[in-house]
PDB file of C-alpha atoms in Angstrom:
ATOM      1  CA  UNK A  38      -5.342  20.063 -12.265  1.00  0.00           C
ATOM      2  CA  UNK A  39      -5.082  17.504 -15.064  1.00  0.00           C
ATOM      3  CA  UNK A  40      -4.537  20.488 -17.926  1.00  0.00           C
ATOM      4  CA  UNK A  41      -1.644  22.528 -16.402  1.00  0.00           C
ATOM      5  CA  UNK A  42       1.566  21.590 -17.939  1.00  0.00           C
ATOM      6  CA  UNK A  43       4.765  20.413 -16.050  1.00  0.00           C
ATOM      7  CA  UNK A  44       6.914  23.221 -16.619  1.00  0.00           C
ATOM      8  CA  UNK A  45       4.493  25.736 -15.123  1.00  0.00           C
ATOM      9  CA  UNK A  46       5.752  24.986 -11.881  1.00  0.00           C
ATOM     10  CA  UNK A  47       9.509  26.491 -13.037  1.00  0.00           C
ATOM     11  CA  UNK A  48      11.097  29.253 -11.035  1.00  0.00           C
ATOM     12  CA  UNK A  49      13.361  29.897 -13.809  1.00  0.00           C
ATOM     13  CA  UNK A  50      14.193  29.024 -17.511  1.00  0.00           C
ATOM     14  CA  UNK A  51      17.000  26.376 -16.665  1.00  0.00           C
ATOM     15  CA  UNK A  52      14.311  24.226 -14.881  1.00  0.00           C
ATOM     16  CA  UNK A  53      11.914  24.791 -16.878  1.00  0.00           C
ATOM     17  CA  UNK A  54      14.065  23.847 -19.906  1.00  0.00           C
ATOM     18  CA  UNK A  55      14.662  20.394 -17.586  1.00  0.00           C
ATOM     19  CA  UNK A  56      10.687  19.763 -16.589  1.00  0.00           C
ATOM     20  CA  UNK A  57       9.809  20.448 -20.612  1.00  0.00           C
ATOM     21  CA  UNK A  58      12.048  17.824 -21.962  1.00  0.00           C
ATOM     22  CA  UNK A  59      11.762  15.522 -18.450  1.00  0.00           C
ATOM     23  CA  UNK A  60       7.819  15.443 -19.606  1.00  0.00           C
ATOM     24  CA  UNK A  61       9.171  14.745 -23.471  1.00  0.00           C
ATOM     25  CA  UNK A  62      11.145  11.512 -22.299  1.00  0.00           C
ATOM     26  CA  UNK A  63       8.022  10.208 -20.362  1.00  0.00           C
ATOM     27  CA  UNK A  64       5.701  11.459 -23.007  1.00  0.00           C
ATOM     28  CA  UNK A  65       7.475   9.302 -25.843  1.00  0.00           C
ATOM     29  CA  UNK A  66       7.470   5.914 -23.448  1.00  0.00           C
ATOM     30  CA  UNK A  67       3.730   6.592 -21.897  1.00  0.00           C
ATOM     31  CA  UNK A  68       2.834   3.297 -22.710  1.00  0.00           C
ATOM     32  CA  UNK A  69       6.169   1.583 -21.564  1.00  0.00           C
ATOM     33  CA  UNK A  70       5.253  -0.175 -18.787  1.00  0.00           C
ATOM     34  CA  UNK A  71       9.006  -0.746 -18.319  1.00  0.00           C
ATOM     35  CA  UNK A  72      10.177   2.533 -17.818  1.00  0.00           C
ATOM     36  CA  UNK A  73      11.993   3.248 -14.819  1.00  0.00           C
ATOM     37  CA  UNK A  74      13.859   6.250 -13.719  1.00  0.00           C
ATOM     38  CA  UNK A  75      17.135   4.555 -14.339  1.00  0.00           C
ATOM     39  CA  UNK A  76      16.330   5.123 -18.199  1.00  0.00           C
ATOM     40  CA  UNK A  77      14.506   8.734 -16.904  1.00  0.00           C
ATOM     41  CA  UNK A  78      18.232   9.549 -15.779  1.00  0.00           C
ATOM     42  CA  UNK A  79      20.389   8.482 -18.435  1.00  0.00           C
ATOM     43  CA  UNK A  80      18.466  10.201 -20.943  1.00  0.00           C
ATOM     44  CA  UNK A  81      18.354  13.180 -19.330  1.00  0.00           C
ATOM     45  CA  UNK A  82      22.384  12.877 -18.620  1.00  0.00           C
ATOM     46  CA  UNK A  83      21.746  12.988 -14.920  1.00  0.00           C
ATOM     47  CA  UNK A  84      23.145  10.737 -12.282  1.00  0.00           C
ATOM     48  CA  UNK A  85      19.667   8.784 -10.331  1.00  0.00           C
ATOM     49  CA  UNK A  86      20.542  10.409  -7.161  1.00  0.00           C
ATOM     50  CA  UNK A  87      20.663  13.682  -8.626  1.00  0.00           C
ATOM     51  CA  UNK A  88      17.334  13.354 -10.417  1.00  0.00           C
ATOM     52  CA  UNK A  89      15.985  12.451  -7.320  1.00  0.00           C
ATOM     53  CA  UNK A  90      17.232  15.684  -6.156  1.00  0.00           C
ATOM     54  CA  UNK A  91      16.455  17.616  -8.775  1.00  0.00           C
ATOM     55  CA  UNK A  92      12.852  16.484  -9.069  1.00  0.00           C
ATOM     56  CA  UNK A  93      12.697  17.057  -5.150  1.00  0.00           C
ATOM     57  CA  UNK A  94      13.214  20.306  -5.262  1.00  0.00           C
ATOM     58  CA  UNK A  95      11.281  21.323  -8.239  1.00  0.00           C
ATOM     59  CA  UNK A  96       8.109  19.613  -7.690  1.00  0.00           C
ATOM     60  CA  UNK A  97       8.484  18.281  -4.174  1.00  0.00           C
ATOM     61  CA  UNK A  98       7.682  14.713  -5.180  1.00  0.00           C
ATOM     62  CA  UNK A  99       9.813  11.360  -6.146  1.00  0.00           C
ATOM     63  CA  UNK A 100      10.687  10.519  -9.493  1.00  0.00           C
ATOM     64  CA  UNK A 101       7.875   7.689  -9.744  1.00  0.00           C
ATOM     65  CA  UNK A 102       5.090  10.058  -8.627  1.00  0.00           C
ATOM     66  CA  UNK A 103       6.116  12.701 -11.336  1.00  0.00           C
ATOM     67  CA  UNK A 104       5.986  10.062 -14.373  1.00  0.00           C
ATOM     68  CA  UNK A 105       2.481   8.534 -13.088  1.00  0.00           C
ATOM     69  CA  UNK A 106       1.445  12.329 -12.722  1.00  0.00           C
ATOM     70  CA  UNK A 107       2.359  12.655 -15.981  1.00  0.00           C
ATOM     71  CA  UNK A 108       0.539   9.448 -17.160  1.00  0.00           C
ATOM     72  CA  UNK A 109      -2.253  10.397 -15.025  1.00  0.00           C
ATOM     73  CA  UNK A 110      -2.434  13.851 -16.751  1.00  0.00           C
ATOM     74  CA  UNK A 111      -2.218  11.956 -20.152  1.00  0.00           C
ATOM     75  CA  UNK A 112      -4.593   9.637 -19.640  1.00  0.00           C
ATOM     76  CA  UNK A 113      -7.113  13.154 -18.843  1.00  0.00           C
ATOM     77  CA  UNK A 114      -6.314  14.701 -21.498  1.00  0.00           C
ATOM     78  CA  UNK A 115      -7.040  11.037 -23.762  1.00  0.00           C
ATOM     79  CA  UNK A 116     -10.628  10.667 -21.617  1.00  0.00           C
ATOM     80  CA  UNK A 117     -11.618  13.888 -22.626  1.00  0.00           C
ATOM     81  CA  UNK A 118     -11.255  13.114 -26.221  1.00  0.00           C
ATOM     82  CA  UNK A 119     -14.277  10.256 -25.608  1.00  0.00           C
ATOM     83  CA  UNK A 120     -12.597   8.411 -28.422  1.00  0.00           C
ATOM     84  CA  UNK A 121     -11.620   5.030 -25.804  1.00  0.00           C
ATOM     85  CA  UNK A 122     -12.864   2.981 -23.475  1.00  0.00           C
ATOM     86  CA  UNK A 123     -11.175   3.575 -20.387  1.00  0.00           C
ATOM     87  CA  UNK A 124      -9.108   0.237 -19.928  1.00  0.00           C
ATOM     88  CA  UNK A 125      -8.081   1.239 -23.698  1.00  0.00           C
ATOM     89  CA  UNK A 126      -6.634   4.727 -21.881  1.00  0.00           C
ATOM     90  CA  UNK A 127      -5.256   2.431 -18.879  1.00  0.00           C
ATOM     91  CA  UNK A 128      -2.647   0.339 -20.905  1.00  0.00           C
ATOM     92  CA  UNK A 129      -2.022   3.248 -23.292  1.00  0.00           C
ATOM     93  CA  UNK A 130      -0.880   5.336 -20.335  1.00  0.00           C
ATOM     94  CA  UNK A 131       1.435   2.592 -18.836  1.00  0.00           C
ATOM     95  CA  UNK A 132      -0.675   1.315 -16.566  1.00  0.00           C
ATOM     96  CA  UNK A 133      -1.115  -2.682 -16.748  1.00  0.00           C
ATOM     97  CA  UNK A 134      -4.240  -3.224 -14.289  1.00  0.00           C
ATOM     98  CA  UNK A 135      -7.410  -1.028 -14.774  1.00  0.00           C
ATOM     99  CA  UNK A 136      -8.354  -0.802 -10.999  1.00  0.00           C
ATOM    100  CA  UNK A 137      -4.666   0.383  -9.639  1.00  0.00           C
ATOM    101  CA  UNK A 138      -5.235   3.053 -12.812  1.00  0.00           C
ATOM    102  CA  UNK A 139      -8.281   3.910 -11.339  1.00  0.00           C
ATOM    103  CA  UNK A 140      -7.630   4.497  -7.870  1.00  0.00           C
ATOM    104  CA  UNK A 141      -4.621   6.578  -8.900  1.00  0.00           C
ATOM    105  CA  UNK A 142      -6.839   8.657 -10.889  1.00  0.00           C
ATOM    106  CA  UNK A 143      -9.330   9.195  -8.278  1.00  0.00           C
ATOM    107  CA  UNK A 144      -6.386  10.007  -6.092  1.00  0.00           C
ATOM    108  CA  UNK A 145      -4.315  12.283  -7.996  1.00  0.00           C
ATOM    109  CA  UNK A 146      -7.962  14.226  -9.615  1.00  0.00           C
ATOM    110  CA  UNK A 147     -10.596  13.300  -6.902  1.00  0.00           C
ATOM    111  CA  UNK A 148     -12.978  11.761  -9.562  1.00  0.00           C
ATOM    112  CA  UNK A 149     -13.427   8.282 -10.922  1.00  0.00           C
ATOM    113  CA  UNK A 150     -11.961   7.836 -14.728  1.00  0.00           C
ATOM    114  CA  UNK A 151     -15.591   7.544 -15.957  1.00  0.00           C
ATOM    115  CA  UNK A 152     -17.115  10.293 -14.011  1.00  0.00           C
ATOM    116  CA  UNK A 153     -14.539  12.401 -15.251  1.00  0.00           C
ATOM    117  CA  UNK A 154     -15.242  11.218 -18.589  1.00  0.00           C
ATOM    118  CA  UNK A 155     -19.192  11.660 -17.673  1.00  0.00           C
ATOM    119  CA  UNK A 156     -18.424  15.233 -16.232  1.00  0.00           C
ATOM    120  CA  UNK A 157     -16.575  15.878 -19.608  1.00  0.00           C
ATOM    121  CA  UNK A 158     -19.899  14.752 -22.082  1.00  0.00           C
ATOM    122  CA  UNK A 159     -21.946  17.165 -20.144  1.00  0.00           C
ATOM    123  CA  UNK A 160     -19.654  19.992 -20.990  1.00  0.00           C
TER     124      UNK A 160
END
């Protein structure tokens, strides 16, 4: 569901407080292909093992699939605008090679980037 924000997923208003500003850090360095949950960590003022945990338990996925869910998401929400080309989206979202971008799209959404984009004109 490329539309439903992070922090939906909270059980309570301490995690959803972390998954709102979690999705803020990754957010601000979307097109850092660089970023690595070592910076993820220290800028939330958590140890690397516990955001592994943390993440874990809230979402019941790694650190690295939450920030390319997040990129994925973004890179939705940019496709829907019809205002880029899709390898345009792919680098802006952190991605550096169209066809991994792609792939991860179609796995994470079960459509192609440019159906999706496609399904999106028709609307």
């Amino acid at each position: 569901m490329p539309f439903v924000p992070l922090d939906s997923v909270a059980v309570n208003k301490a995690d959803e407080q972390f998954l709102s500003k979690m999705n803020e850090i990754i957010e601000k360095n979307i097109s850092n292909v660089d970023f690595s949950i070592d910076v993820l960590a220290e800028q939330l003022c958590i140890s690397r093992s516990g955001l592994f945990a943390k993440i874990k338990t809230l979402v019941e996925m790694t650190p690295n699939e939450l920030i390319q869910l997040v990129r994925l998401k973004k890179a939705a929400e940019l496709l829907s605008t019809q205002k880029y080309r899709i390898n345009e989206i792919c680098y802006q979202v952190g991605f550096n090679n169209p066809s991994y971008f792609s792939k991860c799209f179609q796995k994470q959404f079960g459509v192609l980037p440019k159906d999706f984009m496609n399904n999106k004109k028709i609307k």
